[in-house]
Amino acid sequence: MEKGKHYLEKFRYCPACGSKNFNINDFKSKRCSDCGFTYYFNASAATVAIIENEEGELLVCRRACEPAKGTLDLIGGFVDPGETTEEAISREIREETGLDISKIEGVSKSGLTYLFSEPNTYNYSNFVVHTTDTFFHIVVPSSCQITPSDDVAETFWVRREDIRLDAFGLDSIREGFRRWLSAHH
């Protein structure tokens, strides 16, 4: 965030009553002096999948949309309200690759292994969204058919030694992938 700017600078009116008396309360909140509503700027939950096949190749995708359109990425996305991170990553895998991990023999949601989390910023519609990206690992059969969809332009399998971290467009993906690769080489 730029020095001197508040996280909620773009939020000028109270979302509860519409008052323009929506003022800075502390470093991550604003409070309406008319109705008393306080809004806190918290990180959004997001998920990332490190998908590996039986030969040890890693599934990489190319971003079809901004931010970082055209750069490499991993499968993942935001957690919807009412979803667990496990449900969200299963949904994102299905939406972006066509793989329904609950229907792959020998693989299920329990086949997802939680790895770690990374903070991230995601510039969307000229607004910086702070996220906490939760990384999962899963191994799928090499015979799985992948169909890129949703916000994925293409997918391909890459050997670990051929991964170029500088080709990944999002900071947390680069850092999370670097962290995983260094622990699994």
PDB file of C-alpha atoms in Angstrom:
ATOM      1  CA  MET A   1       0.000   0.000   0.000  1.00  0.00           C
ATOM      2  CA  GLU A   2       1.248   3.490  -0.807  1.00  0.00           C
ATOM      3  CA  LYS A   3       2.550   5.491   2.118  1.00  0.00           C
ATOM      4  CA  GLY A   4      -0.046   7.878   3.490  1.00  0.00           C
ATOM      5  CA  LYS A   5      -3.032   6.066   1.979  1.00  0.00           C
ATOM      6  CA  HIS A   6      -5.602   4.188   4.009  1.00  0.00           C
ATOM      7  CA  TYR A   7      -6.690   0.674   3.002  1.00  0.00           C
ATOM      8  CA  LEU A   8     -10.276   1.883   2.644  1.00  0.00           C
ATOM      9  CA  GLU A   9      -9.521   5.186   0.881  1.00  0.00           C
ATOM     10  CA  LYS A  10     -11.831   4.280  -2.030  1.00  0.00           C
ATOM     11  CA  PHE A  11     -14.740   3.644   0.344  1.00  0.00           C
ATOM     12  CA  ARG A  12     -16.147   7.137   0.786  1.00  0.00           C
ATOM     13  CA  TYR A  13     -19.708   6.378   1.910  1.00  0.00           C
ATOM     14  CA  CYS A  14     -21.007   4.214   4.729  1.00  0.00           C
ATOM     15  CA  PRO A  15     -22.237   0.899   3.260  1.00  0.00           C
ATOM     16  CA  ALA A  16     -24.912   0.694   5.988  1.00  0.00           C
ATOM     17  CA  CYS A  17     -26.582   4.119   5.749  1.00  0.00           C
ATOM     18  CA  GLY A  18     -24.918   5.888   2.796  1.00  0.00           C
ATOM     19  CA  SER A  19     -23.555   8.753   4.887  1.00  0.00           C
ATOM     20  CA  LYS A  20     -20.466  10.587   3.671  1.00  0.00           C
ATOM     21  CA  ASN A  21     -19.331  10.773   7.315  1.00  0.00           C
ATOM     22  CA  PHE A  22     -17.458   7.486   6.922  1.00  0.00           C
ATOM     23  CA  ASN A  23     -14.103   8.235   8.536  1.00  0.00           C
ATOM     24  CA  ILE A  24     -10.855   6.481   9.365  1.00  0.00           C
ATOM     25  CA  ASN A  25     -11.206   4.591  12.643  1.00  0.00           C
ATOM     26  CA  ASP A  26      -7.776   2.905  12.711  1.00  0.00           C
ATOM     27  CA  PHE A  27      -5.225   1.556  10.220  1.00  0.00           C
ATOM     28  CA  LYS A  28      -7.634  -1.058   8.802  1.00  0.00           C
ATOM     29  CA  SER A  29     -11.124   0.236   9.526  1.00  0.00           C
ATOM     30  CA  LYS A  30     -13.544   3.088   8.913  1.00  0.00           C
ATOM     31  CA  ARG A  31     -16.478   4.084  11.104  1.00  0.00           C
ATOM     32  CA  CYS A  32     -19.644   5.996  10.283  1.00  0.00           C
ATOM     33  CA  SER A  33     -20.165   8.908  12.682  1.00  0.00           C
ATOM     34  CA  ASP A  34     -23.890   8.958  11.769  1.00  0.00           C
ATOM     35  CA  CYS A  35     -25.000   5.333  12.302  1.00  0.00           C
ATOM     36  CA  GLY A  36     -21.980   3.866  14.139  1.00  0.00           C
ATOM     37  CA  PHE A  37     -21.247   1.140  11.551  1.00  0.00           C
ATOM     38  CA  THR A  38     -17.567   0.062  11.518  1.00  0.00           C
ATOM     39  CA  TYR A  39     -16.076  -1.739   8.537  1.00  0.00           C
ATOM     40  CA  TYR A  40     -12.786  -3.647   8.897  1.00  0.00           C
ATOM     41  CA  PHE A  41     -10.510  -4.331   5.931  1.00  0.00           C
ATOM     42  CA  ASN A  42      -9.468  -7.976   6.327  1.00  0.00           C
ATOM     43  CA  ALA A  43      -7.616 -10.308   3.976  1.00  0.00           C
ATOM     44  CA  SER A  44      -9.729 -12.418   1.617  1.00  0.00           C
ATOM     45  CA  ALA A  45      -9.201 -16.171   1.643  1.00  0.00           C
ATOM     46  CA  ALA A  46      -7.812 -17.771  -1.511  1.00  0.00           C
ATOM     47  CA  THR A  47      -6.553 -21.229  -2.471  1.00  0.00           C
ATOM     48  CA  VAL A  48      -3.735 -22.587  -4.630  1.00  0.00           C
ATOM     49  CA  ALA A  49      -3.168 -26.156  -5.843  1.00  0.00           C
ATOM     50  CA  ILE A  50       0.207 -27.665  -6.545  1.00  0.00           C
ATOM     51  CA  ILE A  51      -0.965 -30.543  -8.720  1.00  0.00           C
ATOM     52  CA  GLU A  52       1.548 -33.271  -9.453  1.00  0.00           C
ATOM     53  CA  ASN A  53       1.153 -36.324 -11.679  1.00  0.00           C
ATOM     54  CA  GLU A  54       2.580 -39.791 -11.046  1.00  0.00           C
ATOM     55  CA  GLU A  55       5.725 -38.952 -13.043  1.00  0.00           C
ATOM     56  CA  GLY A  56       6.436 -35.997 -10.745  1.00  0.00           C
ATOM     57  CA  GLU A  57       5.494 -33.368 -13.324  1.00  0.00           C
ATOM     58  CA  LEU A  58       3.691 -30.250 -12.098  1.00  0.00           C
ATOM     59  CA  LEU A  59       0.563 -28.737 -13.618  1.00  0.00           C
ATOM     60  CA  VAL A  60       1.105 -25.121 -14.623  1.00  0.00           C
ATOM     61  CA  CYS A  61      -1.388 -22.794 -16.274  1.00  0.00           C
ATOM     62  CA  ARG A  62      -1.275 -19.536 -18.196  1.00  0.00           C
ATOM     63  CA  ARG A  63      -3.499 -16.725 -16.931  1.00  0.00           C
ATOM     64  CA  ALA A  64      -6.261 -15.696 -19.344  1.00  0.00           C
ATOM     65  CA  CYS A  65      -7.246 -12.564 -17.380  1.00  0.00           C
ATOM     66  CA  GLU A  66      -5.715  -9.628 -15.537  1.00  0.00           C
ATOM     67  CA  PRO A  67      -3.973  -9.256 -13.243  1.00  0.00           C
ATOM     68  CA  ALA A  68      -0.797 -10.712 -14.756  1.00  0.00           C
ATOM     69  CA  LYS A  69      -2.576 -11.925 -17.908  1.00  0.00           C
ATOM     70  CA  GLY A  70      -0.378 -14.221 -19.987  1.00  0.00           C
ATOM     71  CA  THR A  71       1.975 -15.147 -17.144  1.00  0.00           C
ATOM     72  CA  LEU A  72       2.250 -18.563 -15.552  1.00  0.00           C
ATOM     73  CA  ASP A  73       0.153 -19.492 -12.546  1.00  0.00           C
ATOM     74  CA  LEU A  74      -1.089 -22.416 -10.508  1.00  0.00           C
ATOM     75  CA  ILE A  75      -4.720 -23.513 -10.272  1.00  0.00           C
ATOM     76  CA  GLY A  76      -6.652 -21.678  -7.570  1.00  0.00           C
ATOM     77  CA  GLY A  77      -8.878 -18.778  -6.659  1.00  0.00           C
ATOM     78  CA  PHE A  78     -10.974 -17.082  -4.022  1.00  0.00           C
ATOM     79  CA  VAL A  79     -12.954 -18.919  -1.345  1.00  0.00           C
ATOM     80  CA  ASP A  80     -16.689 -18.256  -1.715  1.00  0.00           C
ATOM     81  CA  PRO A  81     -18.809 -17.350   1.332  1.00  0.00           C
ATOM     82  CA  GLY A  82     -19.859 -20.504   3.184  1.00  0.00           C
ATOM     83  CA  GLU A  83     -17.056 -22.626   1.652  1.00  0.00           C
ATOM     84  CA  THR A  84     -14.146 -24.308   3.386  1.00  0.00           C
ATOM     85  CA  THR A  85     -10.736 -23.897   1.776  1.00  0.00           C
ATOM     86  CA  GLU A  86     -10.852 -27.614   0.860  1.00  0.00           C
ATOM     87  CA  GLU A  87     -14.207 -27.147  -0.910  1.00  0.00           C
ATOM     88  CA  ALA A  88     -12.891 -24.022  -2.636  1.00  0.00           C
ATOM     89  CA  ILE A  89      -9.738 -25.660  -4.003  1.00  0.00           C
ATOM     90  CA  SER A  90     -11.746 -28.696  -5.177  1.00  0.00           C
ATOM     91  CA  ARG A  91     -14.160 -26.333  -6.974  1.00  0.00           C
ATOM     92  CA  GLU A  92     -11.333 -24.280  -8.487  1.00  0.00           C
ATOM     93  CA  ILE A  93      -9.607 -27.439  -9.756  1.00  0.00           C
ATOM     94  CA  ARG A  94     -12.887 -28.546 -11.366  1.00  0.00           C
ATOM     95  CA  GLU A  95     -13.650 -25.100 -12.847  1.00  0.00           C
ATOM     96  CA  GLU A  96     -10.155 -24.478 -14.226  1.00  0.00           C
ATOM     97  CA  THR A  97      -9.107 -27.982 -15.350  1.00  0.00           C
ATOM     98  CA  GLY A  98     -12.278 -30.067 -15.625  1.00  0.00           C
ATOM     99  CA  LEU A  99     -10.880 -32.488 -13.021  1.00  0.00           C
ATOM    100  CA  ASP A 100     -13.365 -33.572 -10.374  1.00  0.00           C
ATOM    101  CA  ILE A 101     -10.947 -34.878  -7.759  1.00  0.00           C
ATOM    102  CA  SER A 102     -13.763 -36.624  -5.882  1.00  0.00           C
ATOM    103  CA  LYS A 103     -14.305 -38.839  -8.964  1.00  0.00           C
ATOM    104  CA  ILE A 104     -10.686 -39.738  -9.731  1.00  0.00           C
ATOM    105  CA  GLU A 105      -9.984 -43.267  -8.580  1.00  0.00           C
ATOM    106  CA  GLY A 106      -7.622 -43.241  -5.630  1.00  0.00           C
ATOM    107  CA  VAL A 107      -7.947 -39.469  -5.161  1.00  0.00           C
ATOM    108  CA  SER A 108     -10.509 -37.587  -3.097  1.00  0.00           C
ATOM    109  CA  LYS A 109     -10.785 -34.340  -1.197  1.00  0.00           C
ATOM    110  CA  SER A 110      -8.885 -36.149   1.545  1.00  0.00           C
ATOM    111  CA  GLY A 111      -6.082 -36.525  -1.035  1.00  0.00           C
ATOM    112  CA  LEU A 112      -5.481 -32.792  -0.712  1.00  0.00           C
ATOM    113  CA  THR A 113      -2.608 -32.042   1.627  1.00  0.00           C
ATOM    114  CA  TYR A 114      -2.451 -28.642   3.296  1.00  0.00           C
ATOM    115  CA  LEU A 115       1.024 -27.160   2.851  1.00  0.00           C
ATOM    116  CA  PHE A 116       1.194 -23.554   4.132  1.00  0.00           C
ATOM    117  CA  SER A 117      -0.184 -20.072   3.502  1.00  0.00           C
ATOM    118  CA  GLU A 118       1.276 -16.913   1.970  1.00  0.00           C
ATOM    119  CA  PRO A 119       0.070 -13.298   2.103  1.00  0.00           C
ATOM    120  CA  ASN A 120      -0.606 -11.715  -1.274  1.00  0.00           C
ATOM    121  CA  THR A 121      -1.952  -8.584  -2.912  1.00  0.00           C
ATOM    122  CA  TYR A 122      -4.166  -8.911  -5.951  1.00  0.00           C
ATOM    123  CA  ASN A 123      -4.959  -5.816  -8.002  1.00  0.00           C
ATOM    124  CA  TYR A 124      -8.495  -6.233  -9.308  1.00  0.00           C
ATOM    125  CA  SER A 125     -10.590  -3.460 -10.897  1.00  0.00           C
ATOM    126  CA  ASN A 126      -7.972  -0.934  -9.812  1.00  0.00           C
ATOM    127  CA  PHE A 127      -8.392  -1.981  -6.160  1.00  0.00           C
ATOM    128  CA  VAL A 128      -5.745  -3.845  -4.185  1.00  0.00           C
ATOM    129  CA  VAL A 129      -7.282  -6.917  -2.551  1.00  0.00           C
ATOM    130  CA  HIS A 130      -5.180  -8.401   0.239  1.00  0.00           C
ATOM    131  CA  THR A 131      -5.432 -12.189   0.333  1.00  0.00           C
ATOM    132  CA  THR A 132      -4.164 -15.084   2.374  1.00  0.00           C
ATOM    133  CA  ASP A 133      -3.383 -17.813  -0.156  1.00  0.00           C
ATOM    134  CA  THR A 134      -3.700 -21.340   1.234  1.00  0.00           C
ATOM    135  CA  PHE A 135      -1.532 -23.854  -0.649  1.00  0.00           C
ATOM    136  CA  PHE A 136      -2.527 -27.491  -1.121  1.00  0.00           C
ATOM    137  CA  HIS A 137      -0.760 -30.398  -2.831  1.00  0.00           C
ATOM    138  CA  ILE A 138      -2.388 -33.284  -4.651  1.00  0.00           C
ATOM    139  CA  VAL A 139      -1.078 -36.124  -6.805  1.00  0.00           C
ATOM    140  CA  VAL A 140      -3.293 -37.237  -9.700  1.00  0.00           C
ATOM    141  CA  PRO A 141      -2.896 -40.057 -12.230  1.00  0.00           C
ATOM    142  CA  SER A 142      -0.811 -39.122 -15.277  1.00  0.00           C
ATOM    143  CA  SER A 143      -3.699 -40.245 -17.474  1.00  0.00           C
ATOM    144  CA  CYS A 144      -5.993 -37.423 -16.255  1.00  0.00           C
ATOM    145  CA  GLN A 145      -7.415 -35.327 -19.052  1.00  0.00           C
ATOM    146  CA  ILE A 146      -7.042 -31.610 -18.385  1.00  0.00           C
ATOM    147  CA  THR A 147      -9.358 -29.102 -20.086  1.00  0.00           C
ATOM    148  CA  PRO A 148      -8.395 -25.468 -19.401  1.00  0.00           C
ATOM    149  CA  SER A 149     -11.439 -23.368 -18.615  1.00  0.00           C
ATOM    150  CA  ASP A 150     -12.704 -20.377 -16.633  1.00  0.00           C
ATOM    151  CA  ASP A 151      -9.813 -17.894 -16.315  1.00  0.00           C
ATOM    152  CA  VAL A 152      -7.128 -20.328 -17.546  1.00  0.00           C
ATOM    153  CA  ALA A 153      -5.855 -19.900 -21.124  1.00  0.00           C
ATOM    154  CA  GLU A 154      -3.832 -23.126 -21.207  1.00  0.00           C
ATOM    155  CA  THR A 155      -2.401 -25.816 -18.957  1.00  0.00           C
ATOM    156  CA  PHE A 156       0.661 -28.018 -19.326  1.00  0.00           C
ATOM    157  CA  TRP A 157       2.811 -30.410 -17.314  1.00  0.00           C
ATOM    158  CA  VAL A 158       6.341 -29.277 -16.443  1.00  0.00           C
ATOM    159  CA  ARG A 159       9.246 -31.165 -14.909  1.00  0.00           C
ATOM    160  CA  ARG A 160      10.484 -29.618 -11.664  1.00  0.00           C
ATOM    161  CA  GLU A 161      13.902 -28.863 -13.122  1.00  0.00           C
ATOM    162  CA  ASP A 162      12.253 -26.887 -15.958  1.00  0.00           C
ATOM    163  CA  ILE A 163      10.254 -24.547 -13.683  1.00  0.00           C
ATOM    164  CA  ARG A 164      11.210 -20.880 -14.121  1.00  0.00           C
ATOM    165  CA  LEU A 165       9.824 -19.006 -11.119  1.00  0.00           C
ATOM    166  CA  ASP A 166      10.295 -15.620 -12.810  1.00  0.00           C
ATOM    167  CA  ALA A 167       7.634 -16.631 -15.381  1.00  0.00           C
ATOM    168  CA  PHE A 168       4.951 -16.646 -12.663  1.00  0.00           C
ATOM    169  CA  GLY A 169       3.106 -13.323 -12.503  1.00  0.00           C
ATOM    170  CA  LEU A 170       1.809 -13.265  -8.922  1.00  0.00           C
ATOM    171  CA  ASP A 171       4.170 -12.760  -5.977  1.00  0.00           C
ATOM    172  CA  SER A 172       2.573 -15.274  -3.601  1.00  0.00           C
ATOM    173  CA  ILE A 173       2.505 -17.969  -6.304  1.00  0.00           C
ATOM    174  CA  ARG A 174       6.217 -17.450  -7.015  1.00  0.00           C
ATOM    175  CA  GLU A 175       7.059 -17.495  -3.305  1.00  0.00           C
ATOM    176  CA  GLY A 176       4.799 -20.452  -2.473  1.00  0.00           C
ATOM    177  CA  PHE A 177       6.033 -22.489  -5.422  1.00  0.00           C
ATOM    178  CA  ARG A 178       9.651 -21.614  -4.541  1.00  0.00           C
ATOM    179  CA  ARG A 179       9.017 -22.723  -0.971  1.00  0.00           C
ATOM    180  CA  TRP A 180       7.470 -26.021  -2.073  1.00  0.00           C
ATOM    181  CA  LEU A 181      10.150 -26.752  -4.694  1.00  0.00           C
ATOM    182  CA  SER A 182      12.983 -26.095  -2.236  1.00  0.00           C
ATOM    183  CA  ALA A 183      11.434 -28.542   0.241  1.00  0.00           C
ATOM    184  CA  HIS A 184      10.736 -31.200  -2.450  1.00  0.00           C
ATOM    185  CA  HIS A 185      13.777 -31.383  -4.722  1.00  0.00           C
TER     186      HIS A 185
END
